[in-house]
Amino acid sequence: MSNHEQLMARALKLAELGRGQTSPNPLVGAVVVKNGEIVGEGYHQRAGSPHAEINALREAGERARDAVLYVTLEPCCHYGRTPPCTKAIIEAGIQEVIVGVTDPNPQVAGKGIRILKESGIKVQVGVLEEEVRRQNEAFFKYIRTKLPFVSLKAAVSLDGKIATRSGDSKWITGEEARLLVHRLRAESDAVLTGIGTVLADDPLLNVRLSGYKGRQPLRIVVDSSLRIPEESQLVQTAAQIPTAVAVIRGNYSREKRERLEAIGVDVWELPASEGRVDLKSLLNLLGQKEIMNLLVEAGSAINAALLESRLVDKYIIFQAPLLIGGYNAPGAFGGKGFTRIKDCQRLSAVFTDRVGEDMIITAYPEWRSEAGSQKSE
């Protein structure tokens, strides 16, 4: 690894410190180097707060003059929630800027780099570019489409079952895997499930990590006819944790809606698709609400609907060393399924790792690569 790559790797590590806090902004890390020594570091901590470059320049102070700035994402050049970073970089006297990747935001998209060059600052782009794109995969999709990045998580046995034939599913995976799921929730803006999961498991879907003091994700239940029990944990905790139920327009009890809303539950009316809540319309609504990272923790029906509609951007599958068996034991994906192997969902960029006693498989649908989004994002 070159010196440039080592310093950009440090900036990437800094950027990770903001994960789960910056949405709908990207994760960004910055490092200021002078005469081979790191004199300033920073990362974007939360939306509306100073950007990574500003924090790094403030720490460097006067030592920033004639120094080199490493930043994972192209510096902004427009006024938004904060002033443009390009102006601060120029005023600090930075000599050279090393950028991981250009910003896909149309308000920036190369303009920040051009401004820096026009002011006499040397700029190099593309150091650890693939790593930066992967780190900000949700932002890259959201800023271009205004749709959330959908990560579908499932816990399955070695034979692909998510429960026994009686519906028992606690616990397929081990404690380490379950802790990782809580971290995934903490990194997400919202967690989505279906009414079937609520009726079967009565989940809380919140972050329960020791010492965790960050925000709780919005909890969303896809529930066509508003069957959610008023005594469920989701409803009973709605006053403390944001909770929404997506229903088919006009297909529910008005009186029950009023009772739920009085408790603190938001009820969203959406159009129907094949007798169910239209998931594309739901994703559009979430995008309007600046939900950038969506984690799906649902049953086989919702999973299948998302799979068949090609709405999943990433699959996160926890696989336990356990065999369940049984024709009537549900798999991770229900629905009709594909009729021909050539039509099935192929996965690429597959990563595997161990989490305690379980395997975690992270994979991306090939359609993202075919459409250019995976390679360009």
PDB file of N, CA and C in Angstrom, residues 151-221:
ATOM      1  N   SER A 151     -31.209  -2.659   2.404  1.00  0.00           N
ATOM      2  CA  SER A 151     -30.432  -3.822   2.832  1.00  0.00           C
ATOM      3  C   SER A 151     -31.391  -4.828   3.444  1.00  0.00           C
ATOM      4  N   LEU A 152     -31.429  -6.020   2.888  1.00  0.00           N
ATOM      5  CA  LEU A 152     -32.322  -7.060   3.386  1.00  0.00           C
ATOM      6  C   LEU A 152     -31.531  -8.038   4.235  1.00  0.00           C
ATOM      7  N   LYS A 153     -31.893  -8.147   5.500  1.00  0.00           N
ATOM      8  CA  LYS A 153     -31.221  -9.052   6.431  1.00  0.00           C
ATOM      9  C   LYS A 153     -32.109 -10.254   6.700  1.00  0.00           C
ATOM     10  N   ALA A 154     -31.511 -11.431   6.715  1.00  0.00           N
ATOM     11  CA  ALA A 154     -32.249 -12.640   7.058  1.00  0.00           C
ATOM     12  C   ALA A 154     -31.340 -13.562   7.858  1.00  0.00           C
ATOM     13  N   ALA A 155     -31.926 -14.276   8.805  1.00  0.00           N
ATOM     14  CA  ALA A 155     -31.209 -15.283   9.577  1.00  0.00           C
ATOM     15  C   ALA A 155     -31.778 -16.643   9.184  1.00  0.00           C
ATOM     16  N   VAL A 156     -30.931 -17.508   8.639  1.00  0.00           N
ATOM     17  CA  VAL A 156     -31.410 -18.787   8.121  1.00  0.00           C
ATOM     18  C   VAL A 156     -30.586 -19.948   8.658  1.00  0.00           C
ATOM     19  N   SER A 157     -31.179 -21.121   8.607  1.00  0.00           N
ATOM     20  CA  SER A 157     -30.472 -22.353   8.938  1.00  0.00           C
ATOM     21  C   SER A 157     -29.616 -22.755   7.738  1.00  0.00           C
ATOM     22  N   LEU A 158     -28.845 -23.811   7.899  1.00  0.00           N
ATOM     23  CA  LEU A 158     -27.993 -24.272   6.802  1.00  0.00           C
ATOM     24  C   LEU A 158     -28.821 -24.714   5.601  1.00  0.00           C
ATOM     25  N   ASP A 159     -30.065 -25.143   5.848  1.00  0.00           N
ATOM     26  CA  ASP A 159     -30.949 -25.525   4.747  1.00  0.00           C
ATOM     27  C   ASP A 159     -31.913 -24.405   4.361  1.00  0.00           C
ATOM     28  N   GLY A 160     -31.592 -23.174   4.743  1.00  0.00           N
ATOM     29  CA  GLY A 160     -32.315 -22.011   4.246  1.00  0.00           C
ATOM     30  C   GLY A 160     -33.645 -21.709   4.896  1.00  0.00           C
ATOM     31  N   LYS A 161     -33.922 -22.272   6.070  1.00  0.00           N
ATOM     32  CA  LYS A 161     -35.191 -22.032   6.752  1.00  0.00           C
ATOM     33  C   LYS A 161     -35.064 -20.871   7.738  1.00  0.00           C
ATOM     34  N   ILE A 162     -36.168 -20.112   7.905  1.00  0.00           N
ATOM     35  CA  ILE A 162     -36.164 -19.002   8.860  1.00  0.00           C
ATOM     36  C   ILE A 162     -36.977 -19.328  10.109  1.00  0.00           C
ATOM     37  N   ALA A 163     -37.607 -20.497  10.120  1.00  0.00           N
ATOM     38  CA  ALA A 163     -38.380 -20.940  11.280  1.00  0.00           C
ATOM     39  C   ALA A 163     -38.725 -22.412  11.090  1.00  0.00           C
ATOM     40  N   THR A 164     -39.172 -23.055  12.159  1.00  0.00           N
ATOM     41  CA  THR A 164     -39.649 -24.431  12.052  1.00  0.00           C
ATOM     42  C   THR A 164     -41.067 -24.431  11.488  1.00  0.00           C
ATOM     43  N   ARG A 165     -41.611 -25.608  11.246  1.00  0.00           N
ATOM     44  CA  ARG A 165     -42.982 -25.709  10.698  1.00  0.00           C
ATOM     45  C   ARG A 165     -44.023 -25.160  11.672  1.00  0.00           C
ATOM     46  N   SER A 166     -43.650 -25.069  12.979  1.00  0.00           N
ATOM     47  CA  SER A 166     -44.593 -24.516  13.965  1.00  0.00           C
ATOM     48  C   SER A 166     -44.452 -22.999  14.090  1.00  0.00           C
ATOM     49  N   GLY A 167     -43.453 -22.429  13.391  1.00  0.00           N
ATOM     50  CA  GLY A 167     -43.243 -20.989  13.440  1.00  0.00           C
ATOM     51  C   GLY A 167     -42.187 -20.548  14.429  1.00  0.00           C
ATOM     52  N   ASP A 168     -41.562 -21.481  15.137  1.00  0.00           N
ATOM     53  CA  ASP A 168     -40.535 -21.129  16.112  1.00  0.00           C
ATOM     54  C   ASP A 168     -39.265 -20.667  15.393  1.00  0.00           C
ATOM     55  N   SER A 169     -38.771 -19.480  15.771  1.00  0.00           N
ATOM     56  CA  SER A 169     -37.575 -18.941  15.115  1.00  0.00           C
ATOM     57  C   SER A 169     -36.550 -18.390  16.103  1.00  0.00           C
ATOM     58  N   LYS A 170     -36.775 -18.540  17.387  1.00  0.00           N
ATOM     59  CA  LYS A 170     -35.870 -17.990  18.400  1.00  0.00           C
ATOM     60  C   LYS A 170     -35.091 -19.108  19.086  1.00  0.00           C
ATOM     61  N   TRP A 171     -33.804 -19.101  18.955  1.00  0.00           N
ATOM     62  CA  TRP A 171     -33.030 -18.204  18.092  1.00  0.00           C
ATOM     63  C   TRP A 171     -32.265 -19.077  17.096  1.00  0.00           C
ATOM     64  N   ILE A 172     -32.348 -18.754  15.812  1.00  0.00           N
ATOM     65  CA  ILE A 172     -31.613 -19.524  14.812  1.00  0.00           C
ATOM     66  C   ILE A 172     -30.129 -19.221  14.903  1.00  0.00           C
ATOM     67  N   THR A 173     -29.787 -17.951  15.025  1.00  0.00           N
ATOM     68  CA  THR A 173     -28.382 -17.558  15.086  1.00  0.00           C
ATOM     69  C   THR A 173     -27.937 -17.332  16.526  1.00  0.00           C
ATOM     70  N   GLY A 174     -26.620 -17.232  16.718  1.00  0.00           N
ATOM     71  CA  GLY A 174     -26.048 -17.064  18.043  1.00  0.00           C
ATOM     72  C   GLY A 174     -26.035 -15.624  18.509  1.00  0.00           C
ATOM     73  N   GLU A 175     -25.553 -15.438  19.704  1.00  0.00           N
ATOM     74  CA  GLU A 175     -25.573 -14.122  20.340  1.00  0.00           C
ATOM     75  C   GLU A 175     -24.743 -13.099  19.579  1.00  0.00           C
ATOM     76  N   GLU A 176     -23.573 -13.508  19.068  1.00  0.00           N
ATOM     77  CA  GLU A 176     -22.713 -12.552  18.351  1.00  0.00           C
ATOM     78  C   GLU A 176     -23.410 -12.010  17.104  1.00  0.00           C
ATOM     79  N   ALA A 177     -24.107 -12.878  16.382  1.00  0.00           N
ATOM     80  CA  ALA A 177     -24.840 -12.441  15.190  1.00  0.00           C
ATOM     81  C   ALA A 177     -25.972 -11.498  15.568  1.00  0.00           C
ATOM     82  N   ARG A 178     -26.645 -11.780  16.663  1.00  0.00           N
ATOM     83  CA  ARG A 178     -27.757 -10.922  17.084  1.00  0.00           C
ATOM     84  C   ARG A 178     -27.254  -9.543  17.516  1.00  0.00           C
ATOM     85  N   LEU A 179     -26.077  -9.505  18.123  1.00  0.00           N
ATOM     86  CA  LEU A 179     -25.484  -8.206  18.471  1.00  0.00           C
ATOM     87  C   LEU A 179     -25.153  -7.406  17.218  1.00  0.00           C
ATOM     88  N   LEU A 180     -24.671  -8.094  16.184  1.00  0.00           N
ATOM     89  CA  LEU A 180     -24.348  -7.413  14.934  1.00  0.00           C
ATOM     90  C   LEU A 180     -25.608  -6.831  14.304  1.00  0.00           C
ATOM     91  N   VAL A 181     -26.729  -7.525  14.427  1.00  0.00           N
ATOM     92  CA  VAL A 181     -27.991  -7.002  13.890  1.00  0.00           C
ATOM     93  C   VAL A 181     -28.355  -5.695  14.585  1.00  0.00           C
ATOM     94  N   HIS A 182     -28.103  -5.603  15.875  1.00  0.00           N
ATOM     95  CA  HIS A 182     -28.380  -4.357  16.601  1.00  0.00           C
ATOM     96  C   HIS A 182     -27.478  -3.232  16.086  1.00  0.00           C
ATOM     97  N   ARG A 183     -26.238  -3.561  15.726  1.00  0.00           N
ATOM     98  CA  ARG A 183     -25.357  -2.538  15.153  1.00  0.00           C
ATOM     99  C   ARG A 183     -25.865  -2.106  13.781  1.00  0.00           C
ATOM    100  N   LEU A 184     -26.398  -3.057  13.006  1.00  0.00           N
ATOM    101  CA  LEU A 184     -26.972  -2.707  11.703  1.00  0.00           C
ATOM    102  C   LEU A 184     -28.157  -1.763  11.877  1.00  0.00           C
ATOM    103  N   ARG A 185     -28.963  -2.017  12.904  1.00  0.00           N
ATOM    104  CA  ARG A 185     -30.085  -1.111  13.177  1.00  0.00           C
ATOM    105  C   ARG A 185     -29.588   0.281  13.545  1.00  0.00           C
ATOM    106  N   ALA A 186     -28.542   0.327  14.354  1.00  0.00           N
ATOM    107  CA  ALA A 186     -28.004   1.618  14.778  1.00  0.00           C
ATOM    108  C   ALA A 186     -27.477   2.418  13.594  1.00  0.00           C
ATOM    109  N   GLU A 187     -27.041   1.730  12.538  1.00  0.00           N
ATOM    110  CA  GLU A 187     -26.495   2.393  11.355  1.00  0.00           C
ATOM    111  C   GLU A 187     -27.580   2.752  10.340  1.00  0.00           C
ATOM    112  N   SER A 188     -28.810   2.340  10.596  1.00  0.00           N
ATOM    113  CA  SER A 188     -29.899   2.539   9.637  1.00  0.00           C
ATOM    114  C   SER A 188     -30.807   3.692  10.061  1.00  0.00           C
ATOM    115  N   ASP A 189     -31.425   4.324   9.076  1.00  0.00           N
ATOM    116  CA  ASP A 189     -32.398   5.373   9.358  1.00  0.00           C
ATOM    117  C   ASP A 189     -33.753   4.774   9.715  1.00  0.00           C
ATOM    118  N   ALA A 190     -34.023   3.604   9.159  1.00  0.00           N
ATOM    119  CA  ALA A 190     -35.314   2.967   9.399  1.00  0.00           C
ATOM    120  C   ALA A 190     -35.165   1.454   9.296  1.00  0.00           C
ATOM    121  N   VAL A 191     -36.053   0.746  10.006  1.00  0.00           N
ATOM    122  CA  VAL A 191     -36.131  -0.717   9.946  1.00  0.00           C
ATOM    123  C   VAL A 191     -37.543  -1.080   9.523  1.00  0.00           C
ATOM    124  N   LEU A 192     -37.658  -1.940   8.515  1.00  0.00           N
ATOM    125  CA  LEU A 192     -38.965  -2.297   7.965  1.00  0.00           C
ATOM    126  C   LEU A 192     -39.261  -3.770   8.204  1.00  0.00           C
ATOM    127  N   THR A 193     -40.488  -4.051   8.589  1.00  0.00           N
ATOM    128  CA  THR A 193     -40.947  -5.430   8.725  1.00  0.00           C
ATOM    129  C   THR A 193     -42.380  -5.523   8.228  1.00  0.00           C
ATOM    130  N   GLY A 194     -42.925  -6.735   8.255  1.00  0.00           N
ATOM    131  CA  GLY A 194     -44.296  -6.943   7.810  1.00  0.00           C
ATOM    132  C   GLY A 194     -45.210  -7.313   8.963  1.00  0.00           C
ATOM    133  N   ILE A 195     -46.494  -7.226   8.744  1.00  0.00           N
ATOM    134  CA  ILE A 195     -47.455  -7.516   9.806  1.00  0.00           C
ATOM    135  C   ILE A 195     -47.359  -8.982  10.241  1.00  0.00           C
ATOM    136  N   GLY A 196     -46.985  -9.876   9.335  1.00  0.00           N
ATOM    137  CA  GLY A 196     -46.837 -11.283   9.692  1.00  0.00           C
ATOM    138  C   GLY A 196     -45.797 -11.487  10.772  1.00  0.00           C
ATOM    139  N   THR A 197     -44.669 -10.775  10.648  1.00  0.00           N
ATOM    140  CA  THR A 197     -43.605 -10.858  11.650  1.00  0.00           C
ATOM    141  C   THR A 197     -44.074 -10.280  12.980  1.00  0.00           C
ATOM    142  N   VAL A 198     -44.830  -9.192  12.924  1.00  0.00           N
ATOM    143  CA  VAL A 198     -45.332  -8.573  14.149  1.00  0.00           C
ATOM    144  C   VAL A 198     -46.281  -9.525  14.873  1.00  0.00           C
ATOM    145  N   LEU A 199     -47.180 -10.158  14.135  1.00  0.00           N
ATOM    146  CA  LEU A 199     -48.148 -11.071  14.749  1.00  0.00           C
ATOM    147  C   LEU A 199     -47.474 -12.328  15.289  1.00  0.00           C
ATOM    148  N   ALA A 200     -46.415 -12.776  14.613  1.00  0.00           N
ATOM    149  CA  ALA A 200     -45.755 -14.020  15.026  1.00  0.00           C
ATOM    150  C   ALA A 200     -44.761 -13.813  16.162  1.00  0.00           C
ATOM    151  N   ASP A 201     -44.001 -12.701  16.112  1.00  0.00           N
ATOM    152  CA  ASP A 201     -42.877 -12.528  17.038  1.00  0.00           C
ATOM    153  C   ASP A 201     -43.003 -11.362  18.006  1.00  0.00           C
ATOM    154  N   ASP A 202     -43.901 -10.410  17.729  1.00  0.00           N
ATOM    155  CA  ASP A 202     -44.043  -9.206  18.557  1.00  0.00           C
ATOM    156  C   ASP A 202     -42.684  -8.546  18.812  1.00  0.00           C
ATOM    157  N   PRO A 203     -41.960  -8.175  17.744  1.00  0.00           N
ATOM    158  CA  PRO A 203     -40.615  -7.617  17.918  1.00  0.00           C
ATOM    159  C   PRO A 203     -40.639  -6.160  18.385  1.00  0.00           C
ATOM    160  N   LEU A 204     -39.494  -5.722  18.926  1.00  0.00           N
ATOM    161  CA  LEU A 204     -39.311  -4.309  19.290  1.00  0.00           C
ATOM    162  C   LEU A 204     -38.621  -3.542  18.169  1.00  0.00           C
ATOM    163  N   LEU A 205     -37.697  -4.207  17.471  1.00  0.00           N
ATOM    164  CA  LEU A 205     -36.963  -3.608  16.339  1.00  0.00           C
ATOM    165  C   LEU A 205     -36.193  -2.345  16.728  1.00  0.00           C
ATOM    166  N   ASN A 206     -35.772  -2.265  17.963  1.00  0.00           N
ATOM    167  CA  ASN A 206     -34.970  -1.113  18.370  1.00  0.00           C
ATOM    168  C   ASN A 206     -33.521  -1.527  18.576  1.00  0.00           C
ATOM    169  N   VAL A 207     -32.658  -0.567  18.877  1.00  0.00           N
ATOM    170  CA  VAL A 207     -31.241  -0.845  19.140  1.00  0.00           C
ATOM    171  C   VAL A 207     -31.081  -1.102  20.625  1.00  0.00           C
ATOM    172  N   ARG A 208     -30.586  -2.291  20.962  1.00  0.00           N
ATOM    173  CA  ARG A 208     -30.396  -2.641  22.368  1.00  0.00           C
ATOM    174  C   ARG A 208     -28.948  -3.066  22.572  1.00  0.00           C
ATOM    175  N   LEU A 209     -28.048  -2.107  22.428  1.00  0.00           N
ATOM    176  CA  LEU A 209     -26.627  -2.333  22.653  1.00  0.00           C
ATOM    177  C   LEU A 209     -26.233  -1.716  23.984  1.00  0.00           C
ATOM    178  N   SER A 210     -25.385  -2.373  24.703  1.00  0.00           N
ATOM    179  CA  SER A 210     -24.947  -1.876  26.002  1.00  0.00           C
ATOM    180  C   SER A 210     -24.308  -0.499  25.864  1.00  0.00           C
ATOM    181  N   GLY A 211     -24.819   0.476  26.593  1.00  0.00           N
ATOM    182  CA  GLY A 211     -24.261   1.825  26.578  1.00  0.00           C
ATOM    183  C   GLY A 211     -24.657   2.665  25.385  1.00  0.00           C
ATOM    184  N   TYR A 212     -25.518   2.132  24.509  1.00  0.00           N
ATOM    185  CA  TYR A 212     -25.894   2.882  23.303  1.00  0.00           C
ATOM    186  C   TYR A 212     -26.748   4.095  23.654  1.00  0.00           C
ATOM    187  N   LYS A 213     -26.348   5.265  23.147  1.00  0.00           N
ATOM    188  CA  LYS A 213     -27.074   6.507  23.420  1.00  0.00           C
ATOM    189  C   LYS A 213     -27.451   7.250  22.126  1.00  0.00           C
ATOM    190  N   GLY A 214     -27.237   6.579  20.996  1.00  0.00           N
ATOM    191  CA  GLY A 214     -27.563   7.215  19.724  1.00  0.00           C
ATOM    192  C   GLY A 214     -29.053   7.184  19.439  1.00  0.00           C
ATOM    193  N   ARG A 215     -29.404   7.627  18.262  1.00  0.00           N
ATOM    194  CA  ARG A 215     -30.813   7.676  17.864  1.00  0.00           C
ATOM    195  C   ARG A 215     -31.345   6.273  17.592  1.00  0.00           C
ATOM    196  N   GLN A 216     -32.630   6.109  17.740  1.00  0.00           N
ATOM    197  CA  GLN A 216     -33.306   4.875  17.374  1.00  0.00           C
ATOM    198  C   GLN A 216     -33.853   5.020  15.953  1.00  0.00           C
ATOM    199  N   PRO A 217     -33.741   3.983  15.128  1.00  0.00           N
ATOM    200  CA  PRO A 217     -34.283   4.083  13.768  1.00  0.00           C
ATOM    201  C   PRO A 217     -35.806   4.119  13.770  1.00  0.00           C
ATOM    202  N   LEU A 218     -36.364   4.745  12.747  1.00  0.00           N
ATOM    203  CA  LEU A 218     -37.795   4.704  12.528  1.00  0.00           C
ATOM    204  C   LEU A 218     -38.201   3.257  12.263  1.00  0.00           C
ATOM    205  N   ARG A 219     -39.251   2.785  12.920  1.00  0.00           N
ATOM    206  CA  ARG A 219     -39.744   1.420  12.732  1.00  0.00           C
ATOM    207  C   ARG A 219     -40.988   1.458  11.844  1.00  0.00           C
ATOM    208  N   ILE A 220     -40.973   0.667  10.778  1.00  0.00           N
ATOM    209  CA  ILE A 220     -42.061   0.688   9.795  1.00  0.00           C
ATOM    210  C   ILE A 220     -42.653  -0.703   9.663  1.00  0.00           C
ATOM    211  N   VAL A 221     -43.968  -0.787   9.737  1.00  0.00           N
ATOM    212  CA  VAL A 221     -44.670  -2.055   9.552  1.00  0.00           C
ATOM    213  C   VAL A 221     -45.527  -1.957   8.290  1.00  0.00           C
TER     214      VAL A 221
END
